[in-house]
Tab-separated table of C-alpha atoms in Angstrom:
chain	number	residue	atom	x	y	z
A	16	UNK	CA	69.451	249.144	-2.019
A	17	UNK	CA	68.492	252.032	-4.334
A	18	UNK	CA	68.992	255.679	-3.017
A	19	UNK	CA	66.200	258.250	-1.980
A	20	UNK	CA	66.788	260.629	-5.071
A	21	UNK	CA	66.390	257.120	-7.467
A	22	UNK	CA	63.454	256.184	-6.274
A	23	UNK	CA	61.924	260.012	-6.472
A	24	UNK	CA	63.084	260.241	-9.615
A	25	UNK	CA	61.614	256.784	-11.389
A	26	UNK	CA	58.007	256.226	-11.344
A	27	UNK	CA	57.786	252.323	-12.155
A	28	UNK	CA	60.609	249.727	-10.970
A	29	UNK	CA	64.334	251.602	-10.444
A	30	UNK	CA	66.150	252.186	-13.678
A	31	UNK	CA	69.728	252.487	-14.601
A	32	UNK	CA	70.396	254.742	-16.799
A	33	UNK	CA	73.304	254.340	-17.768
A	34	UNK	CA	72.133	250.129	-18.543
A	35	UNK	CA	69.452	252.101	-20.802
A	36	UNK	CA	71.324	254.198	-22.253
A	37	UNK	CA	73.668	251.381	-23.484
A	38	UNK	CA	70.265	248.810	-24.483
A	39	UNK	CA	69.305	251.981	-26.834
A	40	UNK	CA	72.285	252.587	-27.751
A	41	UNK	CA	72.589	248.736	-29.136
A	42	UNK	CA	68.657	248.723	-30.323
A	43	UNK	CA	69.415	251.464	-32.661
A	44	UNK	CA	72.479	249.560	-34.488
A	45	UNK	CA	70.843	246.581	-34.825
A	46	UNK	CA	67.770	248.502	-36.701
A	47	UNK	CA	69.911	249.985	-38.642
A	48	UNK	CA	72.124	246.674	-39.124
A	49	UNK	CA	68.854	243.959	-39.930
A	50	UNK	CA	65.761	245.964	-40.026
A	51	UNK	CA	62.683	245.435	-37.688
A	52	UNK	CA	62.150	241.534	-39.376
A	53	UNK	CA	65.670	240.284	-37.955
A	54	UNK	CA	65.212	242.684	-34.827
A	55	UNK	CA	65.192	240.355	-31.812
A	56	UNK	CA	65.378	241.720	-28.175
A	57	UNK	CA	67.378	238.986	-27.167
A	58	UNK	CA	70.335	239.924	-29.204
A	59	UNK	CA	69.867	243.920	-28.663
A	60	UNK	CA	70.713	242.313	-24.647
A	61	UNK	CA	73.734	240.256	-25.899
A	62	UNK	CA	75.251	243.202	-27.015
A	63	UNK	CA	74.024	245.189	-24.682
A	64	UNK	CA	75.510	243.160	-21.990
A	65	UNK	CA	72.047	243.780	-20.648
A	66	UNK	CA	70.629	240.318	-18.602
A	67	UNK	CA	67.127	239.597	-20.533
A	68	UNK	CA	64.816	239.895	-17.117
A	69	UNK	CA	66.366	243.518	-17.073
A	70	UNK	CA	65.038	244.557	-20.792
A	71	UNK	CA	61.817	242.639	-20.358
A	72	UNK	CA	60.323	244.383	-17.243
A	73	UNK	CA	61.180	248.094	-19.630
A	74	UNK	CA	60.017	247.028	-22.998
A	75	UNK	CA	57.730	243.625	-22.453
A	76	UNK	CA	58.289	243.086	-26.494
A	77	UNK	CA	59.937	244.370	-29.499
A	78	UNK	CA	57.600	246.540	-30.879
A	79	UNK	CA	57.686	248.597	-27.368
A	80	UNK	CA	61.472	248.854	-28.170
A	81	UNK	CA	61.406	250.586	-31.586
A	82	UNK	CA	58.647	252.738	-30.743
A	83	UNK	CA	61.331	253.948	-27.983
A	84	UNK	CA	63.685	254.660	-30.921
A	85	UNK	CA	61.207	256.026	-32.596
A	86	UNK	CA	60.396	258.702	-30.679
A	87	UNK	CA	64.053	259.200	-29.391
A	88	UNK	CA	65.093	259.774	-32.502
A	89	UNK	CA	62.444	262.312	-33.986
A	90	UNK	CA	62.377	264.614	-31.292
A	91	UNK	CA	66.187	264.674	-31.841
A	92	UNK	CA	66.702	264.714	-34.958
A	93	UNK	CA	63.807	265.858	-36.872
A	94	UNK	CA	63.126	269.297	-37.626
A	95	UNK	CA	61.318	271.739	-40.119
A	96	UNK	CA	62.390	275.063	-41.694
A	97	UNK	CA	59.431	277.232	-40.702
A	98	UNK	CA	58.419	280.655	-43.281
A	99	UNK	CA	55.196	281.959	-41.499
A	100	UNK	CA	52.653	280.671	-43.562
A	101	UNK	CA	49.978	277.879	-42.193
A	102	UNK	CA	50.130	275.721	-45.188
A	103	UNK	CA	53.928	276.246	-46.765
A	104	UNK	CA	54.568	275.050	-42.147
A	105	UNK	CA	52.872	272.194	-42.162
A	106	UNK	CA	53.446	271.098	-45.278
A	107	UNK	CA	57.461	271.518	-44.668
A	108	UNK	CA	56.490	269.552	-41.450
A	109	UNK	CA	55.600	266.818	-43.232
A	110	UNK	CA	58.375	266.606	-46.297
A	111	UNK	CA	60.827	266.528	-43.195
A	112	UNK	CA	59.083	263.454	-41.782
A	113	UNK	CA	59.137	261.851	-44.888
A	114	UNK	CA	62.483	262.528	-45.583
A	115	UNK	CA	63.513	261.282	-42.451
A	116	UNK	CA	61.773	257.696	-42.846
A	117	UNK	CA	62.979	257.528	-46.038
A	118	UNK	CA	66.526	258.640	-44.838
A	119	UNK	CA	67.154	256.726	-41.255
A	120	UNK	CA	65.954	253.430	-40.276
A	121	UNK	CA	62.513	254.523	-38.837
A	122	UNK	CA	60.701	254.076	-42.034
A	123	UNK	CA	61.241	250.822	-42.303
A	124	UNK	CA	60.676	250.155	-38.815
A	125	UNK	CA	57.320	251.524	-38.573
A	126	UNK	CA	56.618	249.434	-41.800
A	127	UNK	CA	57.404	246.797	-39.882
A	128	UNK	CA	56.049	247.785	-36.169
A	129	UNK	CA	52.551	248.562	-38.833
A	130	UNK	CA	52.519	244.967	-40.575
A	131	UNK	CA	53.492	242.830	-37.060
A	132	UNK	CA	50.880	244.097	-35.020
A	133	UNK	CA	47.753	242.502	-37.911
A	134	UNK	CA	48.553	239.456	-36.704
A	135	UNK	CA	50.703	239.938	-33.070
A	136	UNK	CA	48.164	241.849	-30.565
A	137	UNK	CA	50.921	243.620	-28.341
A	138	UNK	CA	52.077	245.279	-30.568
A	139	UNK	CA	48.473	247.345	-31.178
A	140	UNK	CA	48.667	249.432	-28.380
A	141	UNK	CA	52.441	250.641	-29.038
A	142	UNK	CA	50.493	251.337	-32.221
A	143	UNK	CA	47.552	253.014	-31.129
A	144	UNK	CA	50.392	255.429	-28.692
A	145	UNK	CA	51.922	256.330	-32.503
A	146	UNK	CA	48.691	257.021	-34.491
A	147	UNK	CA	46.940	259.092	-31.223
A	148	UNK	CA	46.390	262.942	-31.675
A	149	UNK	CA	48.901	263.938	-28.951
A	150	UNK	CA	52.084	262.292	-30.689
A	151	UNK	CA	52.692	265.087	-33.318
A	152	UNK	CA	54.340	267.485	-31.373
A	153	UNK	CA	55.647	269.975	-34.275
A	154	UNK	CA	52.531	269.949	-35.918
A	155	UNK	CA	50.120	270.800	-32.740
A	156	UNK	CA	52.524	273.595	-31.762
A	157	UNK	CA	51.957	275.032	-35.502
A	158	UNK	CA	48.135	274.554	-35.351
A	159	UNK	CA	47.916	276.100	-31.691
A	160	UNK	CA	49.738	279.029	-32.907
A	161	UNK	CA	47.916	279.008	-36.318
A	162	UNK	CA	44.856	279.606	-33.749
A	163	UNK	CA	46.136	281.943	-31.660
A	164	UNK	CA	47.392	284.253	-34.359
A	165	UNK	CA	43.824	284.149	-35.384
A	166	UNK	CA	44.987	282.125	-38.850
A	167	UNK	CA	42.520	279.498	-37.664
A	168	UNK	CA	39.603	279.869	-35.715
A	169	UNK	CA	39.417	279.310	-32.073
A	170	UNK	CA	36.951	275.953	-32.055
A	171	UNK	CA	39.670	274.530	-35.120
A	172	UNK	CA	39.316	270.570	-34.442
A	173	UNK	CA	43.235	270.206	-34.093
A	174	UNK	CA	43.080	266.728	-33.378
A	175	UNK	CA	41.248	265.600	-36.108
A	176	UNK	CA	43.232	267.695	-38.414
A	177	UNK	CA	46.298	265.618	-37.048
A	178	UNK	CA	44.545	262.293	-37.439
A	179	UNK	CA	43.679	262.582	-40.286
A	180	UNK	CA	47.479	264.207	-41.314
A	181	UNK	CA	48.924	260.716	-39.363
A	182	UNK	CA	46.681	258.688	-41.369
A	183	UNK	CA	47.437	260.307	-44.377
A	184	UNK	CA	51.531	259.972	-43.988
A	185	UNK	CA	50.777	255.852	-43.257
A	186	UNK	CA	48.926	255.161	-46.148
A	187	UNK	CA	51.788	257.038	-48.203
A	188	UNK	CA	54.580	254.857	-46.360
A	189	UNK	CA	53.197	251.800	-45.946
A	190	UNK	CA	51.876	252.527	-50.509
A	191	UNK	CA	55.828	253.221	-50.914
A	192	UNK	CA	54.690	256.650	-52.090
A	193	UNK	CA	56.781	259.040	-49.201
A	194	UNK	CA	59.149	260.032	-52.099
A	195	UNK	CA	55.526	261.664	-53.684
A	196	UNK	CA	56.518	265.187	-52.364
A	197	UNK	CA	53.658	267.367	-55.009
A	198	UNK	CA	50.985	265.013	-53.130
A	199	UNK	CA	51.520	266.725	-49.857
A	200	UNK	CA	50.138	270.096	-49.945
A	201	UNK	CA	46.882	269.442	-51.981
A	202	UNK	CA	45.884	267.109	-49.102
A	203	UNK	CA	46.992	270.068	-46.558
A	204	UNK	CA	45.160	273.062	-48.422
A	205	UNK	CA	41.746	270.783	-48.042
A	206	UNK	CA	42.343	270.418	-44.263
A	207	UNK	CA	43.238	273.429	-43.400
A	208	UNK	CA	41.409	275.833	-46.225
A	209	UNK	CA	38.186	278.065	-45.232
A	210	UNK	CA	38.442	277.451	-41.444
A	211	UNK	CA	38.680	281.223	-41.315
A	212	UNK	CA	38.420	282.914	-37.336
B	29	UNK	CA	39.583	227.403	-80.757
B	30	UNK	CA	37.931	230.077	-79.495
B	31	UNK	CA	35.039	232.347	-80.815
B	32	UNK	CA	35.135	235.378	-82.560
B	33	UNK	CA	32.489	236.506	-79.199
B	34	UNK	CA	34.764	235.771	-76.544
B	35	UNK	CA	38.298	236.800	-78.329
B	36	UNK	CA	36.109	240.100	-78.877
B	37	UNK	CA	34.750	240.360	-75.216
B	38	UNK	CA	38.225	239.929	-73.945
B	39	UNK	CA	40.812	242.067	-73.869
B	40	UNK	CA	43.684	240.223	-72.427
B	41	UNK	CA	43.961	236.184	-72.831
B	42	UNK	CA	40.577	234.074	-73.459
B	43	UNK	CA	39.573	233.244	-70.380
B	44	UNK	CA	36.572	230.905	-69.858
B	45	UNK	CA	33.929	232.729	-67.492
B	46	UNK	CA	32.711	229.376	-65.643
B	47	UNK	CA	36.084	228.567	-64.362
B	48	UNK	CA	36.799	232.235	-63.952
B	49	UNK	CA	33.347	231.778	-61.367
B	50	UNK	CA	34.633	228.938	-60.061
B	51	UNK	CA	38.140	229.806	-58.672
B	52	UNK	CA	36.656	233.295	-56.840
B	53	UNK	CA	33.748	231.075	-55.616
B	54	UNK	CA	36.591	228.132	-53.854
B	55	UNK	CA	38.739	231.614	-53.424
B	56	UNK	CA	35.836	233.250	-51.270
B	57	UNK	CA	35.572	229.909	-49.289
B	58	UNK	CA	38.984	229.437	-48.470
B	59	UNK	CA	39.548	233.372	-47.119
B	60	UNK	CA	36.753	232.839	-44.831
B	61	UNK	CA	37.890	229.371	-43.207
B	62	UNK	CA	41.484	229.887	-42.978
B	63	UNK	CA	42.079	234.224	-43.419
B	64	UNK	CA	44.866	235.910	-45.179
B	65	UNK	CA	47.827	234.426	-43.913
B	66	UNK	CA	47.023	230.537	-44.759
B	67	UNK	CA	45.553	231.361	-48.122
B	68	UNK	CA	47.171	229.785	-51.117
B	69	UNK	CA	46.788	230.085	-54.774
B	70	UNK	CA	47.352	226.210	-55.084
B	71	UNK	CA	44.996	225.317	-52.686
B	72	UNK	CA	42.782	227.091	-54.488
B	73	UNK	CA	43.066	225.712	-57.596
B	74	UNK	CA	43.022	222.239	-55.887
B	75	UNK	CA	39.226	223.284	-54.533
B	76	UNK	CA	38.272	224.845	-57.876
B	77	UNK	CA	39.529	221.712	-60.077
B	78	UNK	CA	41.334	224.027	-62.164
B	79	UNK	CA	45.211	224.399	-63.458
B	80	UNK	CA	47.869	226.816	-61.777
B	81	UNK	CA	48.843	227.812	-64.667
B	82	UNK	CA	45.678	228.700	-66.023
B	83	UNK	CA	45.105	230.314	-62.229
B	84	UNK	CA	48.251	232.320	-62.110
B	85	UNK	CA	47.866	233.843	-65.761
B	86	UNK	CA	44.953	235.571	-64.362
B	87	UNK	CA	45.897	236.196	-60.921
B	88	UNK	CA	49.427	236.065	-60.648
B	89	UNK	CA	49.986	236.495	-56.780
B	90	UNK	CA	47.967	235.683	-53.750
B	91	UNK	CA	47.092	240.035	-53.588
B	92	UNK	CA	45.932	239.931	-57.097
B	93	UNK	CA	43.024	237.365	-56.240
B	94	UNK	CA	42.085	238.624	-52.712
B	95	UNK	CA	41.505	242.356	-54.457
B	96	UNK	CA	39.371	240.734	-56.929
B	97	UNK	CA	37.018	239.164	-54.197
B	98	UNK	CA	37.640	242.507	-52.166
B	99	UNK	CA	36.221	244.442	-55.502
B	100	UNK	CA	33.875	241.767	-55.344
B	101	UNK	CA	32.484	241.773	-52.186
B	102	UNK	CA	32.089	245.895	-52.587
B	103	UNK	CA	30.633	246.169	-54.993
B	104	UNK	CA	27.841	243.486	-54.673
B	105	UNK	CA	27.263	243.867	-51.055
B	106	UNK	CA	28.166	247.338	-49.275
B	107	UNK	CA	25.271	249.995	-49.468
B	108	UNK	CA	24.520	252.832	-47.089
B	109	UNK	CA	20.958	254.590	-46.462
B	110	UNK	CA	21.449	258.100	-48.097
B	111	UNK	CA	19.325	261.028	-46.308
B	112	UNK	CA	20.171	263.694	-48.458
B	113	UNK	CA	22.655	266.150	-46.024
B	114	UNK	CA	26.408	265.769	-47.180
B	115	UNK	CA	27.663	264.718	-43.555
B	116	UNK	CA	25.288	262.267	-42.938
B	117	UNK	CA	25.275	260.462	-45.870
B	118	UNK	CA	29.057	261.026	-45.850
B	119	UNK	CA	29.185	258.795	-42.816
B	120	UNK	CA	26.361	256.808	-43.242
B	121	UNK	CA	29.127	255.527	-46.281
B	122	UNK	CA	31.966	255.333	-44.001
B	123	UNK	CA	30.262	253.579	-41.436
B	124	UNK	CA	28.912	250.734	-43.903
B	125	UNK	CA	32.518	250.380	-45.501
B	126	UNK	CA	33.669	249.956	-41.422
B	127	UNK	CA	30.733	247.366	-40.594
B	128	UNK	CA	31.462	245.390	-43.738
B	129	UNK	CA	34.792	245.158	-42.861
B	130	UNK	CA	33.715	244.303	-39.459
B	131	UNK	CA	31.478	241.684	-40.444
B	132	UNK	CA	32.768	240.232	-43.689
B	133	UNK	CA	36.768	238.637	-44.395
B	134	UNK	CA	37.203	241.524	-45.867
B	135	UNK	CA	38.540	243.304	-42.932
B	136	UNK	CA	41.001	241.092	-42.046
B	137	UNK	CA	42.000	240.624	-45.555
B	138	UNK	CA	42.770	243.704	-46.201
B	139	UNK	CA	45.418	244.000	-42.849
B	140	UNK	CA	46.586	241.159	-44.822
B	141	UNK	CA	46.987	242.211	-47.931
B	142	UNK	CA	48.774	245.544	-46.314
B	143	UNK	CA	51.328	243.317	-43.824
B	144	UNK	CA	52.172	241.469	-46.265
B	145	UNK	CA	53.026	244.763	-49.149
B	146	UNK	CA	55.713	245.787	-46.070
B	147	UNK	CA	57.885	242.707	-47.152
B	148	UNK	CA	56.910	241.571	-50.224
B	149	UNK	CA	56.893	244.204	-53.422
B	150	UNK	CA	54.465	242.259	-55.797
B	151	UNK	CA	51.643	243.139	-52.499
B	152	UNK	CA	52.606	246.524	-53.439
B	153	UNK	CA	51.251	247.213	-56.684
B	154	UNK	CA	47.575	245.796	-55.470
B	155	UNK	CA	47.537	247.964	-52.137
B	156	UNK	CA	47.516	251.122	-54.535
B	157	UNK	CA	45.784	250.219	-56.577
B	158	UNK	CA	43.281	249.631	-53.609
B	159	UNK	CA	44.518	253.398	-52.035
B	160	UNK	CA	43.250	255.601	-55.109
B	161	UNK	CA	40.976	258.342	-55.499
B	162	UNK	CA	39.190	256.310	-58.184
B	163	UNK	CA	38.830	253.274	-55.483
B	164	UNK	CA	36.080	254.401	-53.719
B	165	UNK	CA	32.650	254.425	-56.185
B	166	UNK	CA	29.782	255.559	-53.515
B	167	UNK	CA	32.089	258.423	-51.642
B	168	UNK	CA	32.699	259.915	-55.059
B	169	UNK	CA	29.521	259.942	-56.376
B	170	UNK	CA	28.031	261.890	-53.509
B	171	UNK	CA	31.080	264.260	-53.395
B	172	UNK	CA	30.013	264.983	-56.911
B	173	UNK	CA	26.428	265.424	-56.397
B	174	UNK	CA	27.460	267.405	-53.706
B	175	UNK	CA	29.229	269.935	-55.938
B	176	UNK	CA	26.084	269.462	-58.405
B	177	UNK	CA	23.708	270.573	-55.612
B	178	UNK	CA	26.175	273.240	-54.616
B	179	UNK	CA	26.464	271.884	-51.756
B	180	UNK	CA	30.412	272.207	-52.519
B	181	UNK	CA	32.090	274.748	-54.206
B	182	UNK	CA	32.882	274.260	-58.158
B	183	UNK	CA	36.119	273.522	-57.444
B	184	UNK	CA	36.356	271.078	-53.773
B	185	UNK	CA	39.411	268.922	-54.347
B	186	UNK	CA	36.797	265.490	-54.700
B	187	UNK	CA	40.249	263.414	-55.200
B	188	UNK	CA	41.948	264.863	-51.708
B	189	UNK	CA	39.311	264.062	-49.892
B	190	UNK	CA	39.068	260.678	-51.136
B	191	UNK	CA	42.353	259.959	-50.790
B	192	UNK	CA	42.044	261.602	-46.824
B	193	UNK	CA	38.996	259.572	-46.257
B	194	UNK	CA	40.640	255.678	-47.259
B	195	UNK	CA	43.590	256.758	-45.274
B	196	UNK	CA	41.438	257.406	-42.207
B	197	UNK	CA	39.559	254.681	-42.449
B	198	UNK	CA	42.912	252.064	-43.604
B	199	UNK	CA	44.677	253.718	-39.846
B	200	UNK	CA	41.917	252.849	-37.799
B	201	UNK	CA	41.779	248.880	-39.355
B	202	UNK	CA	45.390	249.041	-38.969
B	203	UNK	CA	45.209	250.462	-35.076
B	204	UNK	CA	41.610	248.064	-34.393
B	205	UNK	CA	39.608	250.715	-34.083
B	206	UNK	CA	36.661	250.320	-36.795
B	207	UNK	CA	34.263	250.237	-33.948
B	208	UNK	CA	35.501	253.894	-32.861
B	209	UNK	CA	32.064	255.115	-34.788
B	210	UNK	CA	31.648	258.261	-32.519
B	211	UNK	CA	34.965	258.927	-34.472
B	212	UNK	CA	33.531	259.317	-38.061
B	213	UNK	CA	31.339	262.657	-38.310
B	214	UNK	CA	34.330	265.207	-37.036
B	215	UNK	CA	36.411	263.849	-39.140
B	216	UNK	CA	34.665	263.987	-42.202
B	217	UNK	CA	33.065	267.633	-40.982
B	218	UNK	CA	36.649	268.424	-40.870
B	219	UNK	CA	37.188	268.397	-44.614
B	220	UNK	CA	33.900	269.180	-45.720
B	221	UNK	CA	32.950	271.895	-43.649
B	222	UNK	CA	33.245	275.864	-44.787
B	223	UNK	CA	34.256	274.955	-48.419
B	224	UNK	CA	30.674	276.270	-49.735
B	225	UNK	CA	30.182	277.588	-53.483
C-alpha cells in the first residue's frame, strides 16, 4: 500500500520515482544507440528491469516516452548566452536549439516523431503538445522581458510569434537545413521589427 | 530519330508529351486511390503502359513524380478571391491552400513526402524545392503588388515572409490542424503589420 505522502504527491497512478528514472535512463541510452525507428517500449522495459504494464501505464506509446526525454533534455541542457538586444538574443536562443538538435538524439527523434505521426494517430497528440506556444520557455521569457522593457508593444502577439518561430525551426529540421545559421536572423527581424511600444 | 522541333523544345532527354500525360494521369489516379504509402512507380508504369526505364529517366523516384502532380494540381486548381486589403487577401490565399490540401490528395501526399524524406535522402531534395521562397507564386505576387502600392516598405523581406508562411502551413498540416481557420489571420497580421513604406 502507498504512503499518504506518495499519494499526495501524485495526481494519477502512484509512481515509483526510482523506476521512472531507470526507465528514462534506459530510454535515453536506447535512443542514442538505435535512433527513433528502432526504438521500442519493450526493449526499454527489458533494459530497465521494469514490467511492460508499468511502462505502458505511464507512457502509452513510443511517442509519449520520446517526448518525455525530449522535454527533459531541453530543460537540462539547452542554454543560450543572452546579450541584451532582442533580435540578437532570440537568434542565440534559436541557434542553441539547432545546435542541440544537431548534437544530441533530440533532433533525429523529433524528425522520427513527426514522420510517425503522419500515419499513426496516437503520435499526433504528442506532436501537438510540442507545437504549442506554451512549449518554448526560454524564448517566451525573453519576449515577455522585451514587452516589460518596452522593446515590444504591450499588445505584442507572443503566441503567434512563438508558433511562427517553432514552425520555422521544424521546416528547417525537416529539410535538413538546421546548419544554415545565416537563415535565422532575417526571419526573426521580420517577426520582431517595427512593433514598438 | 527526333524532329528538330522536339529537340529544340526539350532541354534534357527528348520527351514524348503524350506518354508524359498518360503517366501523370495514371499517377494522379493511383495517388487518389491508394495514398502516398502504397503509391509505386512500377504500378504507375504498368497502368500507363510505359516502360519503367522511361518513367525512371524522367522521375528518378516516387517523391519527384508526386511533386510534379503536386505542382500541377496547385497551378490548375488553386485560386483565391482577392478583395484588395493585404492581410485579408493573404488570409484568403492561405485558406484556399488549406482547403485544397484537405479536399484533394495533395495534402496527404505532402504529409507522406515529408515523412518519407526523414529516412530517405532522395526525397529531401524534392522537399527543399517545395520549401523554397520561389514556390508560392500567388502569395509572392500579392506581396509584390503590396510593395508596388506602398502597402509595404520597398525593402520588405518577401523571401523571409514566404518562408514563414510556408513553415506555418506545414506545421499546421503535420499536426493535422489545417481546419483551424481562425489561426491564420493573427499569424499573418504579425508578419505584415507595421512594415509601412
